[in-house]
Structures are given as structure tokens and as C-alpha cells.
Coordinates of C-alpha atoms in Angstrom, one line a residue:
Chain A
D144 CA 51.7 -25.2 206.7
A145 CA 49.3 -22.9 208.0
R146 CA 50.0 -19.2 207.8
V147 CA 48.6 -16.0 208.6
T148 CA 47.0 -14.4 204.9
Q149 CA 46.3 -11.0 204.0
T150 CA 44.8 -9.3 201.5
P151 CA 45.9 -7.5 199.1
R152 CA 49.8 -7.9 199.5
D153 CA 49.5 -3.8 197.8
K154 CA 47.5 -0.6 197.5
V155 CA 47.8 2.5 195.6
T156 CA 45.3 4.5 196.5
E157 CA 44.2 8.4 197.1
M158 CA 43.9 10.9 199.6
G159 CA 40.0 10.5 201.1
Q160 CA 39.7 7.5 199.7
E161 CA 38.4 4.7 202.2
V162 CA 40.9 1.5 202.6
T163 CA 39.9 -1.7 203.5
M164 CA 42.9 -4.6 205.0
R165 CA 42.0 -8.2 205.1
C166 CA 43.2 -10.8 207.3
Q167 CA 42.3 -14.5 207.7
P168 CA 44.5 -15.9 210.9
I169 CA 45.7 -19.5 211.8
L170 CA 42.8 -22.3 212.3
G171 CA 42.4 -22.8 216.1
H172 CA 44.1 -19.3 216.6
N173 CA 42.2 -16.8 219.1
T174 CA 43.6 -13.8 219.0
V175 CA 44.8 -11.4 216.4
F176 CA 47.0 -8.7 215.7
W177 CA 47.5 -4.9 213.4
Y178 CA 50.6 -3.7 213.4
R179 CA 51.7 -0.9 211.2
Q180 CA 55.5 -0.7 210.3
T181 CA 57.2 2.3 208.9
M182 CA 61.0 3.3 208.6
M183 CA 60.1 6.1 211.2
Q184 CA 58.8 4.3 214.3
G185 CA 59.3 1.0 212.8
L186 CA 56.3 -2.1 213.9
E187 CA 53.4 0.0 216.2
L188 CA 50.3 -2.0 218.0
L189 CA 47.1 -0.4 216.5
A190 CA 44.8 -3.1 217.8
Y191 CA 44.0 -6.5 219.1
F192 CA 41.4 -9.3 219.8
R193 CA 40.6 -12.4 221.9
N194 CA 38.2 -15.1 220.8
R195 CA 36.8 -11.5 218.0
A196 CA 36.2 -9.0 221.1
P197 CA 38.6 -5.6 220.7
L198 CA 41.2 -6.2 224.0
D199 CA 43.1 -2.8 223.2
D200 CA 43.1 -0.2 220.5
S201 CA 44.9 2.6 222.3
G202 CA 47.5 2.6 219.1
M203 CA 44.8 3.3 216.2
P204 CA 44.0 6.9 215.2
K205 CA 40.1 6.4 216.5
D206 CA 38.5 9.6 213.6
R207 CA 39.3 7.5 210.6
F208 CA 40.5 3.6 211.8
S209 CA 38.6 1.1 212.4
A210 CA 39.3 -2.7 213.1
E211 CA 36.9 -6.1 213.1
M212 CA 36.4 -9.5 213.4
P213 CA 33.0 -10.4 211.7
D214 CA 33.8 -14.2 212.0
A215 CA 36.0 -15.9 213.7
T216 CA 38.0 -16.4 210.0
L217 CA 38.4 -12.9 208.9
A218 CA 39.7 -9.9 210.9
T219 CA 39.2 -6.5 209.0
L220 CA 41.3 -2.7 209.3
K221 CA 39.0 0.1 207.7
I222 CA 41.2 3.5 207.4
Q223 CA 38.4 6.1 206.0
P224 CA 39.4 9.1 205.0
S225 CA 42.9 7.6 203.9
E226 CA 45.6 10.5 204.5
P227 CA 49.5 10.6 202.8
R228 CA 50.8 9.7 206.4
D229 CA 49.0 6.4 206.4
S230 CA 51.6 4.8 204.4
A231 CA 52.7 1.8 205.9
V232 CA 53.4 -1.7 205.9
Y233 CA 50.3 -3.7 207.6
F234 CA 50.6 -6.5 209.5
C235 CA 48.1 -9.2 210.9
A236 CA 49.1 -11.8 213.6
S237 CA 47.7 -13.8 215.2
G238 CA 48.3 -16.2 218.7
L239 CA 47.2 -18.6 220.6
V240 CA 46.3 -17.8 224.5
R241 CA 45.4 -20.9 225.9
D242 CA 43.3 -21.1 228.8
G243 CA 44.9 -21.1 232.4
T244 CA 48.3 -20.2 230.9
S245 CA 50.1 -16.6 232.3
G246 CA 49.6 -15.6 228.3
L247 CA 50.3 -15.5 225.0
E248 CA 52.8 -17.8 223.2
T249 CA 53.6 -16.5 220.4
Q250 CA 52.3 -14.8 217.4
Y251 CA 52.9 -15.5 213.8
F252 CA 52.9 -12.9 211.3
G253 CA 51.0 -12.2 207.9
P254 CA 52.9 -11.0 205.0
G255 CA 51.5 -7.5 205.2
T256 CA 49.8 -4.8 203.1
R257 CA 52.4 -2.5 201.6
L258 CA 49.4 1.0 201.7
L259 CA 50.6 4.1 199.3
V260 CA 48.4 7.1 199.9
L261 CA 49.2 9.6 197.1
Chain B
T269 CA 54.9 1.2 229.3
Q270 CA 58.1 -0.9 228.3
L271 CA 60.4 0.3 225.9
L272 CA 63.0 -1.2 223.7
E273 CA 66.5 0.0 222.9
Q274 CA 68.1 -2.0 220.1
S275 CA 71.8 -1.4 219.2
P276 CA 73.8 -1.2 216.7
Q277 CA 70.6 0.2 214.9
F278 CA 72.9 -0.8 211.5
L279 CA 75.6 -3.4 211.0
S280 CA 77.1 -3.8 207.3
I281 CA 79.8 -7.2 207.9
Q282 CA 81.1 -9.2 205.3
E283 CA 81.0 -13.1 205.0
G284 CA 81.8 -15.5 207.4
E285 CA 82.5 -12.4 210.6
N286 CA 81.0 -12.6 213.8
L287 CA 78.7 -9.9 215.1
T288 CA 76.5 -9.5 217.9
V289 CA 73.4 -7.4 218.4
Y290 CA 71.6 -6.4 221.7
C291 CA 68.6 -5.6 223.1
N292 CA 68.2 -3.6 226.4
S293 CA 64.6 -3.4 228.3
S294 CA 63.3 -0.2 230.1
S295 CA 62.1 -2.7 233.1
V296 CA 61.4 -6.5 233.6
F297 CA 59.9 -8.7 231.0
S298 CA 57.9 -11.9 231.6
S299 CA 59.4 -13.0 228.5
L300 CA 61.4 -11.7 225.1
Q301 CA 61.5 -13.0 221.3
W302 CA 63.7 -12.8 218.5
Y303 CA 62.4 -12.3 214.7
R304 CA 64.2 -12.0 211.4
Q305 CA 62.6 -10.1 209.0
E306 CA 63.5 -10.0 205.5
P307 CA 62.1 -7.4 202.1
G308 CA 58.6 -7.4 202.0
E309 CA 57.9 -10.4 204.4
G310 CA 56.4 -10.3 208.0
P311 CA 58.5 -10.7 211.1
V312 CA 59.3 -14.4 211.6
L313 CA 59.7 -16.0 214.9
L314 CA 63.4 -17.0 216.2
V315 CA 63.1 -17.5 219.2
T316 CA 61.5 -17.1 222.5
V317 CA 63.4 -17.1 226.2
V318 CA 61.1 -16.9 229.4
T319 CA 64.1 -17.1 232.2
G320 CA 66.8 -15.3 233.3
G321 CA 70.6 -15.9 232.6
E322 CA 69.5 -18.1 230.1
V323 CA 71.3 -19.4 226.6
K324 CA 69.7 -21.1 223.7
K325 CA 71.6 -21.6 220.5
L326 CA 69.6 -22.4 216.9
K327 CA 72.5 -23.5 214.3
R328 CA 75.0 -20.5 213.7
L329 CA 72.7 -17.9 216.3
T330 CA 73.2 -18.2 219.8
F331 CA 71.0 -15.7 222.5
Q332 CA 71.9 -14.9 225.6
F333 CA 69.2 -13.6 228.3
G334 CA 70.4 -11.4 230.9
D335 CA 70.0 -13.2 234.2
A336 CA 67.8 -9.5 235.8
R337 CA 65.9 -10.3 232.2
K338 CA 65.9 -6.4 231.0
D339 CA 68.5 -7.8 228.7
S340 CA 69.6 -9.8 225.5
S341 CA 72.2 -10.8 222.9
L342 CA 72.1 -11.8 219.4
H343 CA 75.4 -13.6 218.7
I344 CA 76.0 -15.3 214.7
T345 CA 79.2 -17.1 214.2
A346 CA 80.5 -16.8 210.6
A347 CA 77.7 -14.7 209.2
Q348 CA 76.6 -15.8 205.6
P349 CA 74.5 -13.4 202.8
G350 CA 71.2 -15.2 204.0
D351 CA 71.3 -14.1 207.6
T352 CA 70.7 -10.5 205.6
G353 CA 67.7 -9.0 207.4
L354 CA 66.2 -6.8 209.9
Y355 CA 66.7 -8.2 213.1
L356 CA 63.6 -7.3 216.4
C357 CA 62.7 -8.3 219.8
A358 CA 59.8 -8.1 221.5
C359 CA 59.4 -8.3 224.8
N360 CA 56.0 -9.6 227.1
N361 CA 55.2 -8.0 230.1
Y362 CA 53.0 -11.0 231.6
G363 CA 50.5 -9.0 229.7
Q364 CA 48.9 -10.1 226.2
N365 CA 50.9 -8.7 223.5
F366 CA 54.9 -8.3 222.7
V367 CA 56.2 -3.8 222.2
F368 CA 58.9 -4.5 219.4
G369 CA 61.8 -2.7 219.7
P370 CA 63.4 -1.2 216.7
G371 CA 65.2 -3.3 215.0
T372 CA 68.8 -4.0 213.7
R373 CA 69.2 -4.2 210.1
L374 CA 72.4 -6.3 209.4
S375 CA 73.7 -6.6 205.8
V376 CA 76.5 -9.4 204.9
L377 CA 78.1 -9.0 202.1
P378 CA 79.2 -11.9 200.5

């Protein structure tokens, strides 16, 4: 049963510290998304990758957030320095876009990383 | 930017009742998805639709999509406590990603 995995599941840190979240997409998926979910804003898209290349990171605060895919089995989201307003649940999702099709068929979400910045 | 509205925002009902929740888009979408999210978990896909006017059923859940491809509804028959969760709709406008609505938080009381 293939699924997206995320680590850590929970993270508590102090303001100013660096936070790194990791995601392992489903094997064979070529698209990876990072979302942030809060009660106030709902589910927001931060960035996404196709074949490891960043396609859109307009939803991400560039001054402190960075997203990378070192290889096809790992995506990372880093916050440096972290702030209390970054407290949220961060989800990774992966999906497949087939050659010659109109776009993404569906996406599968990981369990999320719950981040609390004090 | 495509925006989605969902209503109601919150819904609390008794086990056995029927309910309908709605999703409305500011513009036409090429495909739409409904997800259910339980506490502490990521959203799980329930259904995807691409055809205006389409009706899909998943056990006690009936998904209907507007002819104009700008709105959708989810009807649950004889709700059960296991249906409790956050119901999210997400639309795609021939793009490469989905935009999510704010969700309807459903609570089914035993």
C-alpha cells in the first residue's frame, strides 16, 4: 500500500530556530506539493515540483522558506528563521502527470508535520 | 485566481439524518475533487469529476456537479459518526495544481 511519508510528525521549536521537514513521495509520482493548513487560512499551496524542478513557489515566503528535491525520493521544506506565525500543519502530497495528458490526475497526501513555534 | 466557497462552514447533526454540503467556484473548472480529512491526518480523496452534470455515488455519498462546471454538492444519506470530518473541495482549471476551498466541518453525533 504505497503512501506518502513525512517526518517529523510533530515539531516544537523556539522562534529563530531552523526547521526542516521531509517528505518521501509515492514511488513513480513525478509531482510533489507542499501545503500549509491553519484554522484561519485553510489549506494553502506553498510550492510544487515536477520531475524535481520547482514549478511554482509563489505561495511561499521567500525570505525564510525554501523547498528542494535533492532526489526523486526526497522533498524538503526548510524554515529559517522560524516565527510563531509559522505554526501550522504542513502537508506534502504527490501525484502523477502523464505525458500527453492535460494535467494532474490526483494527489495523495501525507499525514502532515504539526509545527509549533514558541 | 480561482476561488472556492464552501457552505455551510460547520454542520452538526444526529446519526441517521441526511445532509448536503456545497462547493461553489468563481469560475469554470476543468475538474473537481472532494476530500475528507480526519483529525491528525491528511486529506483523503473521495471522488474526482470532469464532466458537467455528472452524478457519482460512493455508498451513502452522492456527488453532483453543476452543468456549468462552477458548483458541486455532496449529499450524505443516513449519516454515521464515522462520517465526521472536514470535507474539502478542490478545483483545477486546466492547470497543474488544485485550489482548495475552506472546507465544511461535519460532526455526526451518535
